[in-house]
Amino acid sequence: MPGPQATDVLITEQQIQTRVAELALQIRRDFPDGVHMVAVLKGAFIFLSDLVRQMPGHVSLDFMAVSSYAKGTTTSGEVRLLKDLDTTLEGRDVLIVEDIVDTGLTLMYLQEILRARGPRTLRTACLLSKPSRRQVDVKVEYIGFTIEDRFVVGYGLDYAEQYRNLPYIGVISG
Ligand code: IMP
Ligand code: MG
């Protein structure tokens, strides 16, 4: 099997690690009694694993999977729930952990359905944000990096299920 195409580094491993540590500190301060993290599969899995390892104290985890009916590199706007949570959110301090907010449609949908389950607090952390692409005004309290409108891969993010294993954020070159 031929390897994937080459990538140029947009955000280095070191830059990511530094920023994730800052976010973890900020989240810990805002959730002193502990936090229940809901990670969105698959893209958020590496961000989540680095984030929780920088965070002392009470942390519990759950996972959900959605499909944005993406075709290639664009989102259609429709969101389908592929895997639901294992436990209730009632009365809990919940943080959604997502890889990237692009149009905002996926997060808007997730926030709506999770808010309906009665958490005490519901906030969102995204490693990346592309504000120029936003179609809906979705609130994201913690953002790692704001980037331009380029399709990025690595550190959990894929193109056709490839590149998730890169330790940095890159763009596919040429
Ligand atoms: P949104 O609903 O348009 O905000 O898109 C959210 C989802 O699209 C993300 O969770 C990613 O799975 C995917 N996505 C958006 N932009 C990128 C990108 O640049 N690289 C990889 N996936 C992306
Ligand atoms: Mg995603």
mmCIF file of C-alpha atoms and ligand atoms in Angstrom:
data_model
loop_
_atom_site.group_PDB
_atom_site.id
_atom_site.type_symbol
_atom_site.label_atom_id
_atom_site.label_comp_id
_atom_site.label_asym_id
_atom_site.label_seq_id
_atom_site.Cartn_x
_atom_site.Cartn_y
_atom_site.Cartn_z
ATOM 1 C CA MET A 1 0.000 0.000 0.000
ATOM 2 C CA PRO A 2 1.539 3.344 -0.979
ATOM 3 C CA GLY A 3 1.979 5.892 1.830
ATOM 4 C CA PRO A 4 -0.179 9.026 2.038
ATOM 5 C CA GLN A 5 0.899 12.222 0.259
ATOM 6 C CA ALA A 6 3.461 14.479 1.915
ATOM 7 C CA THR A 7 2.339 17.189 4.301
ATOM 8 C CA ASP A 8 3.682 20.601 5.288
ATOM 9 C CA VAL A 9 3.700 21.439 8.982
ATOM 10 C CA LEU A 10 1.266 24.183 9.971
ATOM 11 C CA ILE A 11 1.390 23.810 13.768
ATOM 12 C CA THR A 12 4.292 21.914 15.316
ATOM 13 C CA GLU A 13 4.068 19.200 17.930
ATOM 14 C CA GLN A 14 5.752 21.539 20.443
ATOM 15 C CA GLN A 15 3.319 24.389 19.736
ATOM 16 C CA ILE A 16 0.400 22.017 20.236
ATOM 17 C CA GLN A 17 1.766 20.623 23.499
ATOM 18 C CA THR A 18 2.356 24.107 24.922
ATOM 19 C CA ARG A 19 -1.120 25.281 23.974
ATOM 20 C CA VAL A 20 -2.871 22.137 25.222
ATOM 21 C CA ALA A 21 -1.157 22.543 28.606
ATOM 22 C CA GLU A 22 -2.447 26.140 28.793
ATOM 23 C CA LEU A 23 -5.978 25.041 27.901
ATOM 24 C CA ALA A 24 -5.873 22.271 30.513
ATOM 25 C CA LEU A 25 -4.887 24.778 33.176
ATOM 26 C CA GLN A 26 -7.646 27.174 32.167
ATOM 27 C CA ILE A 27 -10.273 24.392 32.097
ATOM 28 C CA ARG A 28 -9.121 23.098 35.470
ATOM 29 C CA ARG A 29 -9.506 26.578 36.942
ATOM 30 C CA ASP A 30 -12.996 26.945 35.486
ATOM 31 C CA PHE A 31 -14.079 23.462 36.638
ATOM 32 C CA PRO A 32 -12.475 23.166 40.085
ATOM 33 C CA ASP A 33 -14.849 20.398 41.206
ATOM 34 C CA GLY A 34 -14.110 18.142 38.278
ATOM 35 C CA VAL A 35 -15.222 17.832 34.699
ATOM 36 C CA HIS A 36 -17.022 15.246 32.595
ATOM 37 C CA MET A 37 -15.520 15.310 29.127
ATOM 38 C CA VAL A 38 -17.494 14.237 26.109
ATOM 39 C CA ALA A 39 -15.161 13.684 23.190
ATOM 40 C CA VAL A 40 -16.358 13.592 19.629
ATOM 41 C CA LEU A 41 -14.966 10.618 17.739
ATOM 42 C CA LYS A 42 -12.874 10.100 15.899
ATOM 43 C CA GLY A 43 -11.068 13.386 15.340
ATOM 44 C CA ALA A 44 -10.812 14.488 18.990
ATOM 45 C CA PHE A 45 -9.129 11.365 20.336
ATOM 46 C CA ILE A 46 -5.553 12.685 20.402
ATOM 47 C CA PHE A 47 -6.502 16.158 21.649
ATOM 48 C CA LEU A 48 -8.521 14.521 24.424
ATOM 49 C CA SER A 49 -5.711 12.184 25.445
ATOM 50 C CA ASP A 50 -3.175 15.027 25.691
ATOM 51 C CA LEU A 51 -5.663 17.315 27.436
ATOM 52 C CA VAL A 52 -6.573 14.853 30.201
ATOM 53 C CA ARG A 53 -2.954 14.000 30.897
ATOM 54 C CA GLN A 54 -2.267 17.686 31.581
ATOM 55 C CA MET A 55 -5.194 17.894 33.966
ATOM 56 C CA PRO A 56 -4.961 16.827 37.591
ATOM 57 C CA GLY A 57 -8.055 16.226 39.716
ATOM 58 C CA HIS A 58 -11.410 14.714 38.864
ATOM 59 C CA VAL A 59 -11.951 13.910 35.203
ATOM 60 C CA SER A 60 -14.410 11.430 33.737
ATOM 61 C CA LEU A 61 -14.860 10.616 30.086
ATOM 62 C CA ASP A 62 -17.462 9.577 27.594
ATOM 63 C CA PHE A 63 -17.507 9.406 23.820
ATOM 64 C CA MET A 64 -19.905 10.068 21.026
ATOM 65 C CA ALA A 65 -19.557 9.712 17.306
ATOM 66 C CA VAL A 66 -21.226 11.798 14.658
ATOM 67 C CA SER A 67 -21.037 11.914 10.940
ATOM 68 C CA SER A 68 -21.405 15.251 9.194
ATOM 69 C CA TYR A 69 -22.186 13.563 5.881
ATOM 70 C CA ALA A 70 -18.967 15.087 4.616
ATOM 71 C CA LYS A 71 -18.121 14.484 1.004
ATOM 72 C CA GLY A 72 -14.381 14.933 0.566
ATOM 73 C CA THR A 73 -13.506 18.166 2.316
ATOM 74 C CA THR A 74 -16.886 19.901 2.602
ATOM 75 C CA THR A 75 -19.713 19.551 5.106
ATOM 76 C CA SER A 76 -23.291 19.197 3.919
ATOM 77 C CA GLY A 77 -24.798 20.482 7.144
ATOM 78 C CA GLU A 78 -26.636 17.297 8.015
ATOM 79 C CA VAL A 79 -25.423 15.569 11.163
ATOM 80 C CA ARG A 80 -26.100 11.963 12.084
ATOM 81 C CA LEU A 81 -25.524 10.459 15.541
ATOM 82 C CA LEU A 82 -23.493 7.249 15.135
ATOM 83 C CA LYS A 83 -22.660 6.505 18.756
ATOM 84 C CA ASP A 84 -24.403 7.915 21.784
ATOM 85 C CA LEU A 85 -23.045 8.423 25.308
ATOM 86 C CA ASP A 86 -22.921 5.618 27.869
ATOM 87 C CA THR A 87 -24.049 7.711 30.842
ATOM 88 C CA THR A 88 -26.398 10.556 31.730
ATOM 89 C CA LEU A 89 -25.354 14.229 31.793
ATOM 90 C CA GLU A 90 -28.011 15.305 34.307
ATOM 91 C CA GLY A 91 -26.554 17.820 36.772
ATOM 92 C CA ARG A 92 -22.968 17.316 35.614
ATOM 93 C CA ASP A 93 -20.304 19.801 34.556
ATOM 94 C CA VAL A 94 -19.747 18.804 30.957
ATOM 95 C CA LEU A 95 -17.070 19.789 28.471
ATOM 96 C CA ILE A 96 -17.471 18.827 24.825
ATOM 97 C CA VAL A 97 -14.054 18.096 23.301
ATOM 98 C CA GLU A 98 -13.896 18.465 19.531
ATOM 99 C CA ASP A 99 -11.064 18.608 17.008
ATOM 100 C CA ILE A 100 -12.138 21.564 14.871
ATOM 101 C CA VAL A 101 -14.983 24.003 14.435
ATOM 102 C CA ASP A 102 -15.460 24.805 10.770
ATOM 103 C CA THR A 103 -18.999 25.777 9.668
ATOM 104 C CA GLY A 104 -20.101 25.161 13.267
ATOM 105 C CA LEU A 105 -23.027 22.972 12.215
ATOM 106 C CA THR A 106 -21.750 19.807 13.916
ATOM 107 C CA LEU A 107 -21.125 21.541 17.231
ATOM 108 C CA MET A 108 -24.400 23.424 17.108
ATOM 109 C CA TYR A 109 -26.227 20.133 16.756
ATOM 110 C CA LEU A 110 -24.212 18.468 19.524
ATOM 111 C CA GLN A 111 -24.658 21.337 21.950
ATOM 112 C CA GLU A 112 -28.412 21.280 21.331
ATOM 113 C CA ILE A 113 -28.879 17.597 21.989
ATOM 114 C CA LEU A 114 -26.534 17.565 24.997
ATOM 115 C CA ARG A 115 -28.078 20.669 26.564
ATOM 116 C CA ALA A 116 -31.453 18.935 26.403
ATOM 117 C CA ARG A 117 -30.062 16.269 28.768
ATOM 118 C CA GLY A 118 -29.819 18.718 31.664
ATOM 119 C CA PRO A 119 -26.118 19.193 32.439
ATOM 120 C CA ARG A 120 -25.345 21.773 35.149
ATOM 121 C CA THR A 121 -22.706 23.348 32.877
ATOM 122 C CA LEU A 122 -22.060 22.764 29.195
ATOM 123 C CA ARG A 123 -18.947 24.185 27.595
ATOM 124 C CA THR A 124 -16.915 23.343 24.517
ATOM 125 C CA ALA A 125 -13.203 22.981 23.785
ATOM 126 C CA CYS A 126 -11.887 22.811 20.217
ATOM 127 C CA LEU A 127 -8.284 22.448 19.256
ATOM 128 C CA LEU A 128 -8.808 24.411 16.040
ATOM 129 C CA SER A 129 -11.196 27.014 14.704
ATOM 130 C CA LYS A 130 -11.696 28.352 11.179
ATOM 131 C CA PRO A 131 -13.821 31.463 11.855
ATOM 132 C CA SER A 132 -13.977 32.504 8.189
ATOM 133 C CA ARG A 133 -16.002 29.358 7.425
ATOM 134 C CA ARG A 134 -18.645 29.779 10.132
ATOM 135 C CA GLN A 135 -22.304 29.408 9.063
ATOM 136 C CA VAL A 136 -23.852 29.472 12.520
ATOM 137 C CA ASP A 137 -22.947 31.468 15.615
ATOM 138 C CA VAL A 138 -21.871 28.627 17.874
ATOM 139 C CA LYS A 139 -20.220 29.318 21.223
ATOM 140 C CA VAL A 140 -16.813 27.709 21.866
ATOM 141 C CA GLU A 141 -15.279 28.693 25.205
ATOM 142 C CA TYR A 142 -11.829 27.140 24.673
ATOM 143 C CA ILE A 143 -10.006 27.348 21.348
ATOM 144 C CA GLY A 144 -6.467 26.099 20.833
ATOM 145 C CA PHE A 145 -5.590 27.795 17.567
ATOM 146 C CA THR A 146 -7.440 29.974 15.085
ATOM 147 C CA ILE A 147 -6.464 29.082 11.535
ATOM 148 C CA GLU A 148 -7.181 30.247 8.009
ATOM 149 C CA ASP A 149 -9.502 28.439 5.648
ATOM 150 C CA ARG A 150 -7.247 25.516 4.751
ATOM 151 C CA PHE A 151 -7.960 21.831 5.015
ATOM 152 C CA VAL A 152 -5.761 20.474 7.775
ATOM 153 C CA VAL A 153 -4.806 16.955 8.821
ATOM 154 C CA GLY A 154 -2.950 15.253 11.633
ATOM 155 C CA TYR A 155 -3.192 15.094 15.425
ATOM 156 C CA GLY A 156 -6.459 13.186 15.076
ATOM 157 C CA LEU A 157 -7.815 14.951 11.984
ATOM 158 C CA ASP A 158 -8.133 12.961 8.794
ATOM 159 C CA TYR A 159 -8.541 13.176 5.095
ATOM 160 C CA ALA A 160 -10.374 10.024 3.960
ATOM 161 C CA GLU A 161 -9.306 8.333 7.240
ATOM 162 C CA GLN A 162 -5.612 8.988 6.601
ATOM 163 C CA TYR A 163 -3.130 11.229 8.479
ATOM 164 C CA ARG A 164 -4.746 10.966 11.945
ATOM 165 C CA ASN A 165 -1.446 9.628 13.283
ATOM 166 C CA LEU A 166 0.681 12.703 12.450
ATOM 167 C CA PRO A 167 1.947 14.287 15.699
ATOM 168 C CA TYR A 168 1.532 17.794 14.222
ATOM 169 C CA ILE A 169 -1.155 19.714 12.280
ATOM 170 C CA GLY A 170 -0.296 19.781 8.606
ATOM 171 C CA VAL A 171 -1.642 20.578 5.181
ATOM 172 C CA ILE A 172 -1.392 18.146 2.301
ATOM 173 C CA SER A 173 1.222 19.515 -0.041
ATOM 174 C CA GLY A 174 0.929 19.870 -3.806
HETATM 175 P P1 IMP B 1 -18.406 21.695 10.846
HETATM 176 O O1 IMP B 1 -19.712 21.022 11.160
HETATM 177 O O2 IMP B 1 -18.388 22.294 9.477
HETATM 178 O O3 IMP B 1 -17.975 22.685 11.908
HETATM 179 O O4 IMP B 1 -17.324 20.577 10.696
HETATM 180 C C1 IMP B 1 -16.897 19.857 11.718
HETATM 181 C C2 IMP B 1 -16.225 18.589 11.266
HETATM 182 O O5 IMP B 1 -15.725 18.617 9.921
HETATM 183 C C3 IMP B 1 -15.013 18.416 12.138
HETATM 184 O O6 IMP B 1 -15.340 17.763 13.332
HETATM 185 C C4 IMP B 1 -14.105 17.615 11.249
HETATM 186 O O7 IMP B 1 -14.404 16.248 11.392
HETATM 187 C C5 IMP B 1 -14.436 18.062 9.842
HETATM 188 N N1 IMP B 1 -13.486 19.076 9.383
HETATM 189 C C6 IMP B 1 -13.708 20.386 9.187
HETATM 190 N N2 IMP B 1 -12.614 21.018 8.740
HETATM 191 C C7 IMP B 1 -11.650 20.073 8.674
HETATM 192 C C8 IMP B 1 -10.261 20.106 8.283
HETATM 193 O O8 IMP B 1 -9.657 21.123 7.911
HETATM 194 N N3 IMP B 1 -9.615 18.912 8.343
HETATM 195 C C9 IMP B 1 -10.204 17.751 8.748
HETATM 196 N N4 IMP B 1 -11.486 17.692 9.112
HETATM 197 C C10 IMP B 1 -12.208 18.840 9.082
HETATM 198 MG MG MG B 2 -14.893 15.810 13.933
#
